[in-house]
Each structure stands twice: as C-alpha cells, then as structure tokens.
Coordinates of C-alpha atoms in Angstrom, one line a residue:
M1 CA 38.5 11.2 -40.5
R2 CA 36.5 8.3 -40.6
T3 CA 38.2 6.5 -37.6
L4 CA 37.7 9.6 -35.5
F5 CA 33.9 9.5 -36.6
R6 CA 33.7 5.8 -35.6
I7 CA 35.4 6.3 -32.3
F8 CA 33.0 9.0 -31.4
A9 CA 30.0 7.1 -32.5
M10 CA 31.4 4.2 -30.2
I11 CA 31.8 6.5 -27.2
L12 CA 28.4 7.9 -27.8
L13 CA 26.8 4.5 -28.0
T14 CA 28.6 3.3 -24.8
G15 CA 27.2 6.3 -22.9
V16 CA 23.8 5.8 -23.9
M17 CA 24.0 2.0 -23.0
L18 CA 25.4 2.9 -19.7
S19 CA 22.7 5.5 -18.9
L20 CA 19.8 3.0 -20.0
S21 CA 21.3 0.3 -17.8
R22 CA 21.3 2.7 -14.8
C23 CA 17.8 3.5 -15.4
S24 CA 16.9 -0.2 -15.4
N25 CA 18.6 -0.8 -12.3
E26 CA 17.0 2.1 -10.5
R27 CA 13.5 0.9 -11.6
D28 CA 14.5 -2.9 -10.4
R29 CA 15.5 -1.2 -7.1
A30 CA 12.1 0.8 -6.7
N31 CA 10.3 -2.6 -7.6
D32 CA 12.2 -4.6 -5.0
T33 CA 11.3 -2.0 -2.3
E34 CA 7.6 -1.8 -3.3
I35 CA 7.3 -5.7 -2.8
V36 CA 8.6 -5.6 0.8
V37 CA 5.4 -4.4 2.5
S38 CA 4.9 -5.5 6.0
E39 CA 1.7 -7.6 6.9
E40 CA 0.5 -4.7 9.2
D41 CA 0.7 -2.2 6.3
F42 CA -0.7 -4.2 4.0
Q43 CA -3.9 -5.0 6.1
R44 CA -4.1 -1.4 6.9
E45 CA -4.1 -0.2 3.5
K46 CA -6.6 -2.7 2.5
T47 CA -8.9 -1.8 5.3
E48 CA -8.6 2.0 4.5
L49 CA -9.3 1.6 0.8
R50 CA -12.2 -1.0 1.4
K51 CA -13.7 1.7 3.6
D52 CA -13.3 4.4 1.2
L53 CA -14.9 2.3 -1.6
R54 CA -17.7 1.2 0.5
E55 CA -18.7 5.0 1.6
L56 CA -18.5 5.8 -1.9
R57 CA -20.8 2.8 -2.6
D58 CA -23.2 4.0 0.2
D59 CA -23.4 7.4 -1.5
I60 CA -24.2 6.1 -4.8
D61 CA -26.9 3.9 -3.0
R62 CA -28.6 6.9 -1.6
E63 CA -28.7 8.9 -4.8
L64 CA -30.1 5.7 -6.5
K65 CA -32.8 5.6 -4.0
K66 CA -33.4 9.4 -4.7
I67 CA -33.6 8.6 -8.3
D68 CA -36.0 5.8 -7.8
R69 CA -38.4 7.9 -5.7
K70 CA -38.1 10.4 -8.5
I71 CA -38.9 8.0 -11.1
D72 CA -42.1 6.6 -9.3
R73 CA -43.5 10.3 -9.2
A74 CA -42.9 11.0 -12.9
A75 CA -44.6 7.7 -13.6
N76 CA -47.7 9.2 -12.2
N77 CA -47.0 12.7 -14.1
K78 CA -47.1 12.5 -17.9
D79 CA -45.8 16.0 -18.2
V80 CA -42.2 15.1 -17.1
D81 CA -41.1 12.5 -20.0
R82 CA -38.0 14.5 -20.5
D83 CA -37.1 14.4 -16.9
R84 CA -37.9 10.5 -16.7
A85 CA -35.6 10.0 -19.8
E86 CA -32.8 11.7 -17.9
L87 CA -33.5 10.0 -14.6
D88 CA -33.5 6.6 -16.3
K89 CA -30.2 7.3 -17.9
A90 CA -28.7 8.7 -14.6
N91 CA -30.1 5.5 -13.0
R92 CA -28.3 3.1 -15.6
E93 CA -25.0 5.3 -15.3
L94 CA -24.9 4.9 -11.4
T95 CA -25.9 1.4 -11.4
E96 CA -22.8 0.8 -13.9
V97 CA -20.5 2.9 -11.6
R98 CA -21.8 1.0 -8.6
S99 CA -20.6 -2.3 -10.4
K100 CA -17.4 -1.0 -11.1
L101 CA -17.0 -0.1 -7.3
D102 CA -18.2 -3.8 -6.4
K103 CA -15.6 -5.2 -8.8
A104 CA -12.9 -3.2 -6.9
L105 CA -14.1 -4.2 -3.6
E106 CA -14.1 -8.0 -4.7
D107 CA -10.5 -7.2 -6.1
I108 CA -9.6 -5.9 -2.7
E109 CA -11.0 -8.8 -1.0
G110 CA -9.0 -11.3 -2.8
A111 CA -5.8 -9.5 -2.8
S112 CA -2.6 -11.0 -1.7
K113 CA 0.7 -9.2 -0.5
E114 CA 1.9 -10.2 -3.8
T115 CA -0.9 -8.7 -6.0
W116 CA -1.7 -5.8 -3.7
S117 CA 0.6 -3.3 -5.5
D118 CA -1.6 -3.7 -8.8
V119 CA -4.9 -4.0 -7.0
R120 CA -4.2 -0.9 -5.0
V121 CA -3.4 1.0 -8.0
A122 CA -6.4 -0.2 -9.9
A123 CA -8.9 0.5 -6.9
R124 CA -7.6 3.9 -6.4
N125 CA -8.0 4.8 -10.0
T126 CA -11.4 3.4 -10.0
S127 CA -12.1 5.4 -6.8
H128 CA -10.9 8.7 -8.5
D129 CA -13.0 7.8 -11.8
V130 CA -16.0 7.0 -9.9
K131 CA -15.8 10.2 -7.8
S132 CA -15.4 12.3 -10.9
A133 CA -18.3 10.7 -12.8
F134 CA -20.4 11.0 -9.5
R135 CA -19.5 14.7 -9.1
D136 CA -20.4 15.1 -12.9
M137 CA -23.7 13.2 -12.7
G138 CA -24.5 14.9 -9.3
N139 CA -24.7 18.2 -10.9
K140 CA -27.3 17.0 -13.4
L141 CA -29.3 15.5 -10.8
E142 CA -29.2 18.4 -8.5
A143 CA -30.8 20.3 -11.4
L144 CA -33.5 17.8 -11.9
F145 CA -34.2 17.6 -8.2
D146 CA -34.3 21.4 -8.0
D147 CA -36.7 21.5 -10.9
D148 CA -38.9 19.0 -9.0
D149 CA -38.7 20.7 -5.7
T150 CA -40.1 24.1 -7.4
Q151 CA -42.8 22.2 -9.2
E152 CA -44.1 20.8 -6.0
Q153 CA -44.2 24.1 -3.8

C-alpha cells in the first residue's frame, strides 16, 4: 500500500512539474514576440502615446488657469474662504498630476526599443490614473465654478 501511494505521489508531482514548465515556456514565447517590435511600430506607438499625454496635459493646464483666475477673484472677496481652500487644494492636486504626466512624457522621450514595453505600460497606467483623477476633480471644480457663476449673476 505504501509503495502504491509513493507511485501515485510521484506521478502527481511529475504532472505538476510538466504543467509548470509548459506555462514557463509559453510565457517565454510571449516575451520573445513582444520584444520583436519594428522600428515603425515603435515610433508610431511612441508618437501616439506622446500625443495623448500632451493633450491631457493641455487639458490640465486649462483647468489650472481657470483655478488661478478663480483664486484671484476669491482673494478679493473675504466671504469665500472655504472656496479658496478648495481651490488651493485642487490647484495642488492638479499640479501634482501634471508633474506625473511630465515624468511619463520624459520617460517616453528617453525610451528605446528595449525599454519600450515597460515605458508603454507605465505611461498608459499613468494616463488612466490621471484621467480618473481629473474626472473626479472636475466634478468638484464644476460645483465650485457653478457656485461662482450663480453668485456673479
């Protein structure tokens, strides 16, 4: 009985080892195909990603200008201290987000074909995170700008 159990355990371990080595080979094969990127594809992807991040940065710059104008108006009006604190916070957050975008753009500029895979993933993740944060912050800012519009009318 003990011998039968040992044989069964050996067969089971052999099956597990074979399946793990197959996964490893498939992952290696996937990595090999990922590394082979034509120069044309590399430049095209780099240009597209750079363009997307720059457009996002331009959107953030426009919002920062709106916030700065709103802060200037709030500085003259002592009744809007709460709004000013919210605007200062939004200004800081947008500036941090813009810095992340600038870093991603620098990484894209310095990327080689060998490092492109990692840079591309990091830049896309940054883009996704920034868009999400920008959307959330936009809702808060919209409420502040709407309040200002109703007060001015």
